Amino acid sequence: MEKRGWMSLTVLGLFIAAMLACGSGSDQYGDVKKTMERVAKVMETFVKEMDQADDGGSVASALNKFADEMVILQPKMGELLKKYPQLQSPENFPPDVREILDKVENLERDKMQSVFMKATKYGDDPDVAKAMQKIQEAMK
């Protein structure tokens, strides 16, 4: 139960940051849109790989790939929030990024929690535990 709570908080923290970083109503926010599209793609790939994972090794592999992407994306999202502080308020999100944001929110709501629950099933596997630690570090 404790692991599930930690994972939920980790995932929630990531996607709150992603939602706050959203916005791309014009070329002014092209870098934000590009980053959010990458977040959505990373999430889709992660969910697909976790759905197909059927042992500790494949779960650890999917988790490690996700962590590797988050090491790159997390700082970019932070930089975007600094660059565009006005995007910290949802009402300031430009309309054309709403589709990407909705995709990210839907993945987070519909898939990510169950994906991390699957990871807990293999939580005793040392490679999975190490990969989960890697994700935790990537999200800081």
PDB file of C-alpha atoms in Angstrom, residues 1 10 15 17 27-28 32-33 36 47-49 54-56 90-91 103-105 111 118 122 134-135:
ATOM      1  CA  MET A   1       0.000   0.000   0.000  1.00  0.00           C
ATOM      2  CA  THR A  10       5.077  10.587  -8.192  1.00  0.00           C
ATOM      3  CA  PHE A  15       1.533  15.269 -14.682  1.00  0.00           C
ATOM      4  CA  ALA A  17       4.043  19.700 -13.902  1.00  0.00           C
ATOM      5  CA  ASP A  27       4.097  30.156 -32.465  1.00  0.00           C
ATOM      6  CA  GLN A  28       5.008  31.953 -29.246  1.00  0.00           C
ATOM      7  CA  VAL A  32       5.703  24.178 -25.050  1.00  0.00           C
ATOM      8  CA  LYS A  33       3.598  22.345 -27.596  1.00  0.00           C
ATOM      9  CA  MET A  36       3.898  18.352 -24.415  1.00  0.00           C
ATOM     10  CA  VAL A  47       1.752   2.362 -21.259  1.00  0.00           C
ATOM     11  CA  LYS A  48       2.071   0.116 -24.317  1.00  0.00           C
ATOM     12  CA  GLU A  49       5.320  -1.442 -23.070  1.00  0.00           C
ATOM     13  CA  ASP A  54       4.838 -10.091 -18.488  1.00  0.00           C
ATOM     14  CA  ASP A  55       7.825 -10.497 -16.188  1.00  0.00           C
ATOM     15  CA  GLY A  56      10.095  -8.470 -13.942  1.00  0.00           C
ATOM     16  CA  PRO A  90      -5.076  26.779 -16.557  1.00  0.00           C
ATOM     17  CA  GLU A  91      -7.214  29.612 -17.890  1.00  0.00           C
ATOM     18  CA  LYS A 103      -4.508  13.311 -24.172  1.00  0.00           C
ATOM     19  CA  VAL A 104      -2.007  13.550 -21.313  1.00  0.00           C
ATOM     20  CA  GLU A 105      -4.772  13.884 -18.720  1.00  0.00           C
ATOM     21  CA  LYS A 111      -3.780   4.206 -17.745  1.00  0.00           C
ATOM     22  CA  LYS A 118       1.429  -3.560 -12.378  1.00  0.00           C
ATOM     23  CA  TYR A 122       6.909  -7.095  -9.516  1.00  0.00           C
ATOM     24  CA  LYS A 134      15.365   5.749 -11.002  1.00  0.00           C
ATOM     25  CA  ILE A 135      11.917   7.161 -11.809  1.00  0.00           C
TER      26      ILE A 135
END
